[in-house]
Amino acid sequence: MPTVRQCTLLLLFFSAYALHAQTKRPNIVYIMTDDHARTAVSAYDTTLIRTPNIDRIGREGMVFRNACVTNAICGPSRAVLLTGKYSHINGFKDNRSSFDGAQQTFPKILRAEGYFTAMIGKWHLATEPTGFDYWNVLIGQGQYYNPVLIEMGDTLRHEGYATDIITDIAIDAIENRRSDDQPFCLFVHHKAPHRNWMPDAKHMDLYNDRDLPIPPTLFDNYAGRSRAASEQDMRIDDMWLSYDLKLNLRDPAEETGTGGKKSWTTTGIEPDLQRMTAAQRQAWDAHYGPITEAYYRDKPEGRDLSIWKYQRYIKDYLGCIASVDDNVGRLLDYLEKTGELNNTIIVYTSDQGFFIGEHGWYDKRFMYEPSLTIPLLIRYPAEIPAGTVSDALALNLDFAPTFLDVAGIKPPADMQGASLLPLMRTGKAKGWRKSMYYHYYEYPYGWHNVKKHYGVRTQRYKLIHFYNDIDAWELYDLKHDADETHNVYGQRKYKRIVKKLKKELLRLQTQYRDTNPEDKP
Ligand code: CA
């Protein structure tokens, strides 16, 4: 005869089991591009491109208008996503780092709780992925055409365009690689629109008939700002004619690009073209041949050459995004067709923003708005009413605790972000953070010569401290200076603001345990 205590335990066990079976846990689909500027998503700005499929996520869900990253560079941003911890805590401060895959990540926690976890596409954390039931990732930056991916340790070359292939593999992973009743957490990490912006044949001609508007700060002279702004090496003017801008130079000695890999001086884009099939190469030449001819015919110089370079750059960049948008549509259609759409939280974002001509630049790294802010659109009908917008300071630091929260798992106390769930009903939440902390490290080694800096941003102000071989402060009043060209640090009327922000900076450094930057406010 079972005892009363045994009966009670059995009863408890079965009711817990029944409850678990009734509540279908939501799927998670996290789509992240590499270097996608917010202004190149039409949910934010319709000047440059239409992205109807990405926009749909926001229209049927929520658009975050003030989402930021904590360290605007590829690898570090990915480490923050997985751990919910700042770079100085997760150990991946810059792209020289190597991710410690033994540490706690949120996919590991989800997996232990029965989720099927899959990482597809760009990984860029140097060590092998851990915590995934299935992974199939690009090597380093990967390639746009006929990319090579590592599938659970096996290296395979795929024929086709990277953005299509990554989406195909992602759909296949949830279709064929999990048990039917398993909720899934799928990471779709695109290479696009990372440098060197090689669009697919079907998106090359999107802007043949028109030029894009010139950004107001394309010819910025960095007056009033610290040496950090003028000493960077990321000007569109210095881009490589072949590798970046796709000219088929008659003589490699005509190359004027600087920075980057030495081999680009002689090989230019040729190694990328040699990967192509005959049909891909034909389409490429059909588009870029006439561009090269026009360049030699018109021979732009001075200001005209700067504008020509900007147009070349932005058109290829947007062409890569057009393919991302198509593929987001394909993934949404698949989820809809399989009946999973409304039981899935879908996130669209980028690993950081990007300069697309602001201050005359490409690339990221700086705490200035174009690279600090990210597109962030979330569709989750269980919690988010369609058409919600949020001006809350959301961070990439928040993704890990958010996804655990959504899955009904309490985020571990050592994660430094906050769940975005409380913001989902209305876009607002009581007690939400009023300031965010940023820290960038990759200097003097690495690319683009952007000095080490940390800073604080509130809804209105941004205070930055550049340190290491410089000791310089910048303050921007974003309400009056959205383009960040007027450094008002040191101006009498901002004295009180600076004092407050420095205090806040110290508070944040203490809160996040970043107590040993090389210099202090
Ligand atoms: Ca990136």
Short mmCIF file of C-alpha atoms and ligand atoms in Angstrom, two decimals:
data_model
loop_
_atom_site.label_atom_id
_atom_site.label_comp_id
_atom_site.label_asym_id
_atom_site.label_seq_id
_atom_site.Cartn_x
_atom_site.Cartn_y
_atom_site.Cartn_z
CA MET A 1 0.00 0.00 0.00
CA PRO A 2 1.48 3.41 -0.91
CA THR A 3 1.58 5.85 1.96
CA VAL A 4 -0.32 9.13 1.92
CA ARG A 5 2.96 10.93 1.40
CA GLN A 6 3.79 8.75 -1.65
CA CYS A 7 0.31 9.35 -3.12
CA THR A 8 0.69 13.11 -2.69
CA LEU A 9 4.07 13.06 -4.38
CA LEU A 10 2.69 11.03 -7.31
CA LEU A 11 -0.24 13.41 -7.66
CA LEU A 12 2.09 16.42 -7.62
CA PHE A 13 4.30 14.79 -10.24
CA PHE A 14 1.41 14.08 -12.61
CA SER A 15 -0.17 17.52 -12.24
CA ALA A 16 3.19 19.15 -12.98
CA TYR A 17 3.56 16.91 -16.01
CA ALA A 18 0.03 17.74 -17.24
CA LEU A 19 0.62 21.47 -16.77
CA HIS A 20 3.88 21.23 -18.67
CA ALA A 21 2.18 19.39 -21.56
CA GLN A 22 -0.61 22.00 -21.71
CA THR A 23 1.57 25.08 -21.84
CA LYS A 24 3.35 25.02 -25.14
CA ARG A 25 6.55 26.91 -24.64
CA PRO A 26 7.23 29.60 -27.25
CA ASN A 27 9.85 29.17 -29.95
CA ILE A 28 12.59 31.75 -30.33
CA VAL A 29 13.83 32.91 -33.72
CA TYR A 30 16.66 35.39 -33.47
CA ILE A 31 17.70 36.92 -36.80
CA MET A 32 20.85 39.02 -36.63
CA THR A 33 22.62 40.70 -39.51
CA ASP A 34 26.18 41.96 -39.43
CA ASP A 35 26.58 45.77 -39.62
CA HIS A 36 22.98 46.69 -40.52
CA ALA A 37 22.40 50.40 -39.86
CA ARG A 38 19.00 51.38 -38.48
CA THR A 39 18.50 53.93 -41.26
CA ALA A 40 18.68 51.08 -43.79
CA VAL A 41 15.45 49.54 -42.44
CA SER A 42 12.30 51.23 -43.73
CA ALA A 43 10.52 50.77 -40.39
CA TYR A 44 12.96 53.47 -39.22
CA ASP A 45 13.64 55.50 -42.34
CA THR A 46 12.31 55.18 -45.87
CA THR A 47 14.98 57.33 -47.54
CA LEU A 48 17.30 54.55 -48.66
CA ILE A 49 15.46 51.25 -49.00
CA ARG A 50 12.17 49.42 -48.57
CA THR A 51 12.39 46.37 -46.31
CA PRO A 52 8.76 45.14 -46.17
CA ASN A 53 9.50 41.79 -44.53
CA ILE A 54 11.68 43.17 -41.73
CA ASP A 55 9.11 45.95 -41.27
CA ARG A 56 6.36 43.34 -40.89
CA ILE A 57 8.00 42.07 -37.68
CA GLY A 58 7.69 45.57 -36.22
CA ARG A 59 4.27 46.33 -37.68
CA GLU A 60 2.79 43.15 -36.19
CA GLY A 61 4.90 43.62 -33.08
CA MET A 62 7.19 46.27 -31.72
CA VAL A 63 9.82 48.68 -32.99
CA PHE A 64 12.50 49.75 -30.50
CA ARG A 65 13.64 53.27 -31.43
CA ASN A 66 16.44 53.55 -28.91
CA ALA A 67 18.13 50.15 -28.85
CA CYS A 68 21.92 50.18 -28.36
CA VAL A 69 24.88 47.84 -28.12
CA THR A 70 27.46 47.89 -25.34
CA ASN A 71 30.56 47.48 -27.58
CA ALA A 72 30.01 48.11 -31.29
CA ILE A 73 32.06 45.42 -32.96
CA CYS A 74 31.27 41.95 -34.32
CA GLY A 75 32.76 39.33 -32.00
CA PRO A 76 32.24 41.21 -28.72
CA SER A 77 28.59 41.91 -29.58
CA ARG A 78 27.99 38.18 -30.18
CA ALA A 79 29.61 37.28 -26.86
CA VAL A 80 27.34 39.79 -25.08
CA LEU A 81 24.29 38.26 -26.80
CA LEU A 82 25.13 34.73 -25.63
CA THR A 83 26.16 35.56 -22.07
CA GLY A 84 24.08 38.63 -21.13
CA LYS A 85 27.33 40.05 -19.74
CA TYR A 86 29.59 42.97 -20.66
CA SER A 87 32.81 42.31 -22.60
CA HIS A 88 35.07 42.72 -19.56
CA ILE A 89 33.09 39.99 -17.77
CA ASN A 90 32.59 37.50 -20.65
CA GLY A 91 36.23 37.95 -21.68
CA PHE A 92 35.68 38.82 -25.36
CA LYS A 93 36.74 42.48 -25.52
CA ASP A 94 37.85 42.77 -29.13
CA ASN A 95 38.19 40.71 -32.28
CA ARG A 96 41.57 39.36 -31.16
CA SER A 97 39.79 37.54 -28.33
CA SER A 98 38.71 33.94 -28.31
CA PHE A 99 35.39 33.01 -26.69
CA ASP A 100 35.51 30.80 -23.62
CA GLY A 101 32.85 28.29 -24.65
CA ALA A 102 32.88 26.66 -21.20
CA GLN A 103 31.09 29.63 -19.62
CA GLN A 104 27.37 29.96 -19.02
CA THR A 105 25.30 31.02 -22.04
CA PHE A 106 21.54 31.27 -22.39
CA PRO A 107 21.33 28.66 -25.21
CA LYS A 108 22.93 26.15 -22.81
CA ILE A 109 20.26 26.90 -20.22
CA LEU A 110 17.46 26.60 -22.77
CA ARG A 111 18.91 23.32 -24.04
CA ALA A 112 19.04 21.89 -20.53
CA GLU A 113 15.34 22.80 -20.23
CA GLY A 114 14.42 20.84 -23.36
CA TYR A 115 14.74 23.44 -26.10
CA PHE A 116 16.24 22.49 -29.44
CA THR A 117 19.02 25.03 -29.99
CA ALA A 118 20.59 25.77 -33.38
CA MET A 119 23.22 28.31 -34.46
CA ILE A 120 23.37 29.01 -38.20
CA GLY A 121 25.58 31.41 -40.18
CA LYS A 122 28.10 33.89 -38.84
CA TRP A 123 29.67 32.87 -35.54
CA HIS A 124 32.96 34.81 -35.39
CA LEU A 125 33.94 33.84 -31.86
CA ALA A 126 37.10 31.92 -32.79
CA THR A 127 36.34 28.81 -30.71
CA GLU A 128 33.89 26.06 -31.69
CA PRO A 129 30.23 26.75 -30.79
CA THR A 130 29.04 25.15 -27.55
CA GLY A 131 25.51 24.78 -26.18
CA PHE A 132 23.81 23.95 -29.46
CA ASP A 133 22.10 20.76 -30.59
CA TYR A 134 23.00 21.76 -34.12
CA TRP A 135 25.41 24.29 -35.53
CA ASN A 136 26.46 25.15 -39.05
CA VAL A 137 28.60 28.25 -39.19
CA LEU A 138 30.75 30.32 -41.52
CA ILE A 139 34.49 30.35 -40.99
CA GLY A 140 35.48 33.79 -39.66
CA GLN A 141 33.84 36.41 -41.86
CA GLY A 142 32.74 33.81 -44.42
CA GLN A 143 32.07 34.51 -48.10
CA TYR A 144 29.09 35.98 -49.96
CA TYR A 145 29.39 33.62 -52.92
CA ASN A 146 29.58 29.83 -52.56
CA PRO A 147 30.48 30.07 -48.87
CA VAL A 148 32.27 27.43 -46.84
CA LEU A 149 30.52 26.44 -43.60
CA ILE A 150 31.46 24.09 -40.77
CA GLU A 151 28.58 21.76 -39.90
CA MET A 152 29.20 20.24 -36.47
CA GLY A 153 32.90 19.89 -37.30
CA ASP A 154 32.60 19.00 -41.00
CA THR A 155 33.69 21.60 -43.55
CA LEU A 156 31.43 21.96 -46.59
CA ARG A 157 31.34 24.35 -49.56
CA HIS A 158 27.83 25.39 -50.59
CA GLU A 159 26.94 26.69 -54.02
CA GLY A 160 24.84 29.84 -54.03
CA TYR A 161 24.50 33.13 -52.17
CA ALA A 162 25.29 33.23 -48.43
CA THR A 163 22.06 34.90 -47.28
CA ASP A 164 19.92 32.32 -49.14
CA ILE A 165 22.05 29.41 -47.95
CA ILE A 166 21.97 30.46 -44.28
CA THR A 167 18.17 30.74 -44.47
CA ASP A 168 17.87 27.33 -46.19
CA ILE A 169 19.99 25.69 -43.48
CA ALA A 170 18.01 27.46 -40.73
CA ILE A 171 14.68 26.23 -42.10
CA ASP A 172 16.08 22.74 -42.55
CA ALA A 173 17.30 22.71 -38.94
CA ILE A 174 13.84 23.28 -37.45
CA GLU A 175 12.13 21.15 -40.10
CA ASN A 176 14.35 18.08 -39.88
CA ARG A 177 16.70 18.14 -36.94
CA ARG A 178 14.54 18.29 -33.81
CA SER A 179 11.80 16.13 -32.35
CA ASP A 180 8.39 17.41 -33.46
CA ASP A 181 7.20 18.52 -30.04
CA GLN A 182 10.41 20.30 -29.07
CA PRO A 183 10.30 24.10 -28.79
CA PHE A 184 13.21 25.65 -30.64
CA CYS A 185 15.65 28.49 -30.26
CA LEU A 186 17.05 29.28 -33.68
CA PHE A 187 19.84 31.76 -34.36
CA VAL A 188 19.95 32.99 -37.96
CA HIS A 189 23.14 35.01 -38.19
CA HIS A 190 23.73 36.54 -41.59
CA LYS A 191 27.06 37.61 -43.01
CA ALA A 192 25.29 40.43 -44.85
CA PRO A 193 25.67 43.36 -45.07
CA HIS A 194 29.30 43.16 -43.84
CA ARG A 195 32.17 44.50 -45.93
CA ASN A 196 32.89 43.98 -48.83
CA TRP A 197 29.20 44.26 -49.74
CA MET A 198 28.83 41.83 -52.65
CA PRO A 199 25.16 41.77 -53.64
CA ASP A 200 23.39 38.82 -55.23
CA ALA A 201 22.72 39.05 -58.99
CA LYS A 202 19.00 39.66 -58.45
CA HIS A 203 19.65 42.74 -56.30
CA MET A 204 22.53 44.35 -58.18
CA ASP A 205 20.41 46.58 -60.37
CA LEU A 206 18.10 48.04 -57.68
CA TYR A 207 19.67 51.49 -57.89
CA ASN A 208 20.77 51.60 -61.54
CA ASP A 209 18.35 54.42 -62.27
CA ARG A 210 18.95 56.67 -59.30
CA ASP A 211 21.47 58.00 -56.86
CA LEU A 212 20.94 58.07 -53.10
CA PRO A 213 20.82 61.35 -51.12
CA ILE A 214 24.18 62.51 -49.77
CA PRO A 215 24.36 62.32 -45.94
CA PRO A 216 24.60 65.86 -44.46
CA THR A 217 27.89 65.02 -42.70
CA LEU A 218 29.63 63.26 -45.62
CA PHE A 219 32.16 66.10 -45.77
CA ASP A 220 32.57 66.46 -42.01
CA ASN A 221 35.85 68.15 -40.96
CA TYR A 222 35.63 66.92 -37.30
CA ALA A 223 36.03 70.46 -35.95
CA GLY A 224 35.51 70.75 -32.21
CA ARG A 225 35.92 67.05 -31.57
CA SER A 226 38.82 65.08 -30.09
CA ARG A 227 41.69 63.63 -32.15
CA ALA A 228 39.82 60.30 -31.99
CA ALA A 229 37.40 61.55 -34.65
CA SER A 230 40.05 62.85 -37.03
CA GLU A 231 42.66 60.09 -36.56
CA GLN A 232 40.43 57.10 -37.41
CA ASP A 233 41.03 55.10 -40.56
CA MET A 234 37.53 54.46 -41.84
CA ARG A 235 36.83 57.12 -44.41
CA ILE A 236 34.90 56.21 -47.54
CA ASP A 237 37.45 58.37 -49.37
CA ASP A 238 40.12 55.78 -48.50
CA MET A 239 38.17 52.74 -49.67
CA TRP A 240 39.78 50.33 -52.09
CA LEU A 241 38.75 50.87 -55.71
CA SER A 242 38.78 47.13 -56.42
CA TYR A 243 38.09 45.29 -53.15
CA ASP A 244 35.47 47.69 -51.81
CA LEU A 245 34.13 49.56 -54.82
CA LYS A 246 34.32 46.70 -57.38
CA LEU A 247 36.22 48.45 -60.15
CA ASN A 248 38.00 46.18 -62.59
CA LEU A 249 41.21 48.23 -62.65
CA ARG A 250 43.23 48.20 -65.86
CA ASP A 251 46.41 48.37 -63.81
CA PRO A 252 46.69 47.39 -60.09
CA ALA A 253 49.03 50.38 -59.67
CA GLU A 254 45.94 52.59 -60.02
CA GLU A 255 44.68 51.34 -56.63
CA THR A 256 44.37 54.20 -54.14
CA GLY A 257 42.83 52.37 -51.16
CA THR A 258 44.61 52.45 -47.81
CA GLY A 259 44.37 50.43 -44.63
CA GLY A 260 43.02 46.92 -44.58
CA LYS A 261 44.89 43.90 -45.88
CA LYS A 262 48.13 44.41 -47.80
CA SER A 263 47.02 41.79 -50.35
CA TRP A 264 44.16 44.04 -51.44
CA THR A 265 46.76 46.27 -53.08
CA THR A 266 47.54 43.64 -55.68
CA THR A 267 44.69 41.12 -55.74
CA GLY A 268 41.80 43.51 -55.12
CA ILE A 269 38.48 41.67 -55.28
CA GLU A 270 39.85 38.96 -57.59
CA PRO A 271 39.93 36.09 -55.00
CA ASP A 272 36.22 36.71 -54.29
CA LEU A 273 35.43 36.61 -58.00
CA GLN A 274 37.41 33.44 -58.53
CA ARG A 275 35.04 31.62 -56.17
CA MET A 276 32.14 32.25 -58.53
CA THR A 277 30.50 29.84 -60.95
CA ALA A 278 30.52 30.84 -64.63
CA ALA A 279 26.90 32.06 -64.39
CA GLN A 280 27.58 34.10 -61.23
CA ARG A 281 30.65 35.67 -62.82
CA GLN A 282 28.71 36.52 -65.97
CA ALA A 283 26.01 38.33 -63.95
CA TRP A 284 28.71 40.12 -61.94
CA ASP A 285 30.56 41.32 -65.03
CA ALA A 286 27.31 42.37 -66.71
CA HIS A 287 26.65 44.73 -63.79
CA TYR A 288 30.11 45.94 -62.78
CA GLY A 289 31.64 46.05 -66.31
CA PRO A 290 29.64 49.14 -67.34
CA ILE A 291 30.38 50.75 -63.93
CA THR A 292 34.11 50.38 -64.59
CA GLU A 293 33.70 51.74 -68.13
CA ALA A 294 31.80 54.78 -66.84
CA TYR A 295 34.48 55.41 -64.21
CA TYR A 296 37.24 55.50 -66.82
CA ARG A 297 35.07 57.63 -69.10
CA ASP A 298 34.10 60.20 -66.44
CA LYS A 299 37.23 60.04 -64.27
CA PRO A 300 35.64 61.75 -61.24
CA GLU A 301 37.96 63.82 -59.04
CA GLY A 302 37.87 65.72 -55.75
CA ARG A 303 34.38 66.18 -54.35
CA ASP A 304 32.86 64.32 -57.30
CA LEU A 305 35.08 61.32 -56.58
CA SER A 306 33.99 61.30 -52.91
CA ILE A 307 30.35 61.32 -53.98
CA TRP A 308 31.01 58.64 -56.59
CA LYS A 309 32.61 56.43 -53.90
CA TYR A 310 29.68 57.01 -51.54
CA GLN A 311 27.18 56.02 -54.25
CA ARG A 312 29.17 52.90 -55.17
CA TYR A 313 29.39 51.88 -51.51
CA ILE A 314 25.81 52.55 -50.47
CA LYS A 315 24.27 50.86 -53.51
CA ASP A 316 26.15 47.60 -52.89
CA TYR A 317 25.43 47.79 -49.15
CA LEU A 318 21.70 48.19 -49.78
CA GLY A 319 21.75 45.43 -52.41
CA CYS A 320 22.99 43.01 -49.72
CA ILE A 321 20.17 44.15 -47.39
CA ALA A 322 17.54 43.55 -50.11
CA SER A 323 18.53 39.87 -50.03
CA VAL A 324 18.28 39.80 -46.22
CA ASP A 325 14.77 41.22 -46.45
CA ASP A 326 13.68 38.60 -49.01
CA ASN A 327 15.03 35.86 -46.79
CA VAL A 328 13.36 37.23 -43.66
CA GLY A 329 10.14 36.99 -45.69
CA ARG A 330 10.91 33.40 -46.59
CA LEU A 331 11.47 32.47 -42.94
CA LEU A 332 8.26 34.22 -41.82
CA ASP A 333 6.32 32.41 -44.56
CA TYR A 334 7.75 29.08 -43.41
CA LEU A 335 6.74 29.72 -39.79
CA GLU A 336 3.27 30.80 -40.90
CA LYS A 337 2.81 27.75 -43.11
CA THR A 338 3.83 25.38 -40.32
CA GLY A 339 1.53 27.07 -37.80
CA GLU A 340 4.43 28.17 -35.56
CA LEU A 341 4.36 31.91 -36.32
CA ASN A 342 2.16 33.05 -33.44
CA ASN A 343 3.84 30.83 -30.89
CA THR A 344 7.26 32.24 -31.73
CA ILE A 345 9.09 35.31 -30.53
CA ILE A 346 10.84 36.68 -33.61
CA VAL A 347 13.63 39.19 -33.21
CA TYR A 348 15.31 41.13 -35.99
CA THR A 349 18.45 43.02 -35.12
CA SER A 350 22.09 43.62 -36.04
CA ASP A 351 25.33 43.00 -34.12
CA GLN A 352 25.79 46.78 -34.13
CA GLY A 353 24.90 49.72 -36.32
CA PHE A 354 27.11 51.06 -39.09
CA PHE A 355 28.27 54.33 -40.59
CA ILE A 356 26.82 54.65 -44.06
CA GLY A 357 28.38 57.96 -44.97
CA GLU A 358 27.84 59.86 -41.70
CA HIS A 359 31.04 61.80 -40.93
CA GLY A 360 32.39 60.49 -44.25
CA TRP A 361 32.76 57.01 -42.75
CA TYR A 362 31.97 53.35 -43.12
CA ASP A 363 32.47 50.74 -40.33
CA LYS A 364 31.39 51.05 -36.66
CA ARG A 365 33.28 51.02 -33.24
CA PHE A 366 32.56 54.62 -32.17
CA MET A 367 29.93 55.36 -29.56
CA TYR A 368 28.35 57.80 -32.01
CA GLU A 369 24.71 57.11 -32.88
CA PRO A 370 25.02 55.34 -36.28
CA SER A 371 27.11 52.49 -34.80
CA LEU A 372 25.82 52.53 -31.22
CA THR A 373 22.17 52.09 -32.16
CA ILE A 374 20.70 48.97 -33.72
CA PRO A 375 17.52 48.12 -35.54
CA LEU A 376 15.42 46.08 -33.11
CA LEU A 377 12.03 44.72 -34.10
CA ILE A 378 10.22 42.02 -32.13
CA ARG A 379 7.07 40.12 -33.02
CA TYR A 380 5.47 38.13 -30.21
CA PRO A 381 1.68 38.33 -30.32
CA ALA A 382 1.29 36.57 -26.95
CA GLU A 383 2.74 39.68 -25.27
CA ILE A 384 3.11 42.47 -27.82
CA PRO A 385 0.09 44.24 -29.35
CA ALA A 386 0.65 44.99 -33.06
CA GLY A 387 2.11 48.40 -33.80
CA THR A 388 3.79 49.02 -30.44
CA VAL A 389 6.80 51.32 -30.33
CA SER A 390 9.29 51.77 -27.52
CA ASP A 391 11.75 54.55 -26.80
CA ALA A 392 13.23 52.65 -23.86
CA LEU A 393 16.99 52.16 -23.80
CA ALA A 394 17.07 48.47 -24.72
CA LEU A 395 20.49 46.78 -24.98
CA ASN A 396 21.94 43.70 -26.64
CA LEU A 397 22.85 42.82 -23.05
CA ASP A 398 19.12 42.24 -22.49
CA PHE A 399 18.60 39.46 -25.06
CA ALA A 400 19.83 36.56 -22.88
CA PRO A 401 17.59 37.33 -19.89
CA THR A 402 14.68 38.17 -22.23
CA PHE A 403 14.73 34.81 -23.99
CA LEU A 404 15.02 32.91 -20.72
CA ASP A 405 12.14 34.95 -19.28
CA VAL A 406 9.99 34.27 -22.34
CA ALA A 407 10.69 30.53 -21.92
CA GLY A 408 9.57 30.74 -18.28
CA ILE A 409 13.09 30.38 -16.87
CA LYS A 410 14.42 32.75 -14.23
CA PRO A 411 17.56 34.43 -15.60
CA PRO A 412 20.68 33.70 -13.49
CA ALA A 413 21.57 36.54 -11.14
CA ASP A 414 24.99 37.07 -12.72
CA MET A 415 23.51 38.09 -16.09
CA GLN A 416 23.86 41.87 -16.33
CA GLY A 417 21.00 42.68 -18.69
CA ALA A 418 17.29 43.03 -17.95
CA SER A 419 14.42 41.10 -19.52
CA LEU A 420 12.61 43.18 -22.16
CA LEU A 421 9.36 41.38 -21.32
CA PRO A 422 8.00 44.16 -19.04
CA LEU A 423 8.31 46.59 -21.99
CA MET A 424 6.32 44.45 -24.34
CA ARG A 425 2.72 45.45 -23.51
CA THR A 426 3.11 49.19 -23.95
CA GLY A 427 6.73 49.95 -24.78
CA LYS A 428 7.22 51.39 -21.31
CA ALA A 429 8.10 49.87 -17.94
CA LYS A 430 8.39 51.41 -14.52
CA GLY A 431 11.94 51.61 -13.27
CA TRP A 432 13.49 50.91 -16.68
CA ARG A 433 17.12 52.08 -17.09
CA LYS A 434 17.55 55.78 -17.83
CA SER A 435 21.15 55.51 -19.00
CA MET A 436 23.34 52.96 -20.76
CA TYR A 437 27.06 52.16 -20.47
CA TYR A 438 29.40 51.57 -23.40
CA HIS A 439 33.03 50.43 -23.63
CA TYR A 440 35.13 49.86 -26.77
CA TYR A 441 38.65 48.36 -26.60
CA GLU A 442 40.16 47.45 -29.99
CA TYR A 443 43.15 49.84 -30.13
CA PRO A 444 45.94 50.38 -31.15
CA TYR A 445 45.95 46.92 -32.79
CA GLY A 446 43.15 45.80 -35.08
CA TRP A 447 41.33 47.69 -37.77
CA HIS A 448 40.36 51.30 -38.41
CA ASN A 449 42.34 52.99 -35.68
CA VAL A 450 39.46 53.94 -33.38
CA LYS A 451 40.75 54.86 -29.93
CA LYS A 452 39.65 53.11 -26.75
CA HIS A 453 36.67 54.80 -25.15
CA TYR A 454 33.82 54.39 -22.75
CA GLY A 455 30.78 56.49 -22.12
CA VAL A 456 27.24 56.96 -20.96
CA ARG A 457 24.15 57.78 -23.00
CA THR A 458 20.83 58.94 -21.65
CA GLN A 459 17.71 59.76 -23.67
CA ARG A 460 19.16 63.20 -24.35
CA TYR A 461 22.90 63.31 -23.68
CA LYS A 462 26.00 61.34 -24.49
CA LEU A 463 29.30 61.70 -22.65
CA ILE A 464 32.34 59.90 -24.09
CA HIS A 465 35.84 59.54 -22.68
CA PHE A 466 38.59 58.58 -25.14
CA TYR A 467 41.62 57.20 -23.29
CA ASN A 468 44.88 55.25 -23.70
CA ASP A 469 47.09 57.49 -25.88
CA ILE A 470 44.65 60.37 -25.45
CA ASP A 471 42.62 61.85 -22.61
CA ALA A 472 39.67 63.58 -24.20
CA TRP A 473 36.01 64.06 -23.40
CA GLU A 474 33.10 64.70 -25.76
CA LEU A 475 29.55 65.65 -24.86
CA TYR A 476 26.62 65.71 -27.26
CA ASP A 477 23.17 67.13 -26.68
CA LEU A 478 21.22 64.78 -28.95
CA LYS A 479 18.08 66.89 -28.73
CA HIS A 480 19.76 69.77 -30.55
CA ASP A 481 22.52 67.89 -32.33
CA ALA A 482 21.29 64.55 -33.66
CA ASP A 483 24.26 64.37 -36.06
CA GLU A 484 26.78 64.74 -33.22
CA THR A 485 28.96 67.39 -34.82
CA HIS A 486 28.94 69.87 -31.89
CA ASN A 487 31.03 68.67 -28.99
CA VAL A 488 29.78 70.84 -26.12
CA TYR A 489 32.10 69.40 -23.46
CA GLY A 490 33.70 72.25 -21.58
CA GLN A 491 30.95 74.75 -22.41
CA ARG A 492 29.81 76.63 -19.36
CA LYS A 493 26.11 75.93 -19.71
CA TYR A 494 26.70 72.16 -19.77
CA LYS A 495 28.89 72.11 -16.67
CA ARG A 496 26.12 70.80 -14.42
CA ILE A 497 25.16 68.14 -16.99
CA VAL A 498 28.77 66.93 -17.25
CA LYS A 499 29.04 66.64 -13.48
CA LYS A 500 25.83 64.58 -13.36
CA LEU A 501 26.89 62.36 -16.24
CA LYS A 502 30.32 61.67 -14.77
CA LYS A 503 28.65 60.60 -11.56
CA GLU A 504 26.31 58.36 -13.53
CA LEU A 505 29.25 56.91 -15.44
CA LEU A 506 30.94 55.91 -12.19
CA ARG A 507 27.71 54.43 -10.91
CA LEU A 508 27.38 52.30 -14.06
CA GLN A 509 31.02 51.19 -13.95
CA THR A 510 30.49 50.07 -10.39
CA GLN A 511 27.19 48.37 -11.18
CA TYR A 512 28.68 46.43 -14.09
CA ARG A 513 31.96 45.84 -12.28
CA ASP A 514 33.99 47.63 -14.96
CA THR A 515 36.04 49.11 -12.19
CA ASN A 516 39.41 49.00 -13.83
CA PRO A 517 39.35 50.95 -17.09
CA GLU A 518 42.79 52.42 -17.75
CA ASP A 519 41.44 55.82 -16.86
CA LYS A 520 38.60 57.06 -14.71
CA PRO A 521 36.22 59.98 -14.98
CA CA B 1 29.39 43.57 -37.23
#
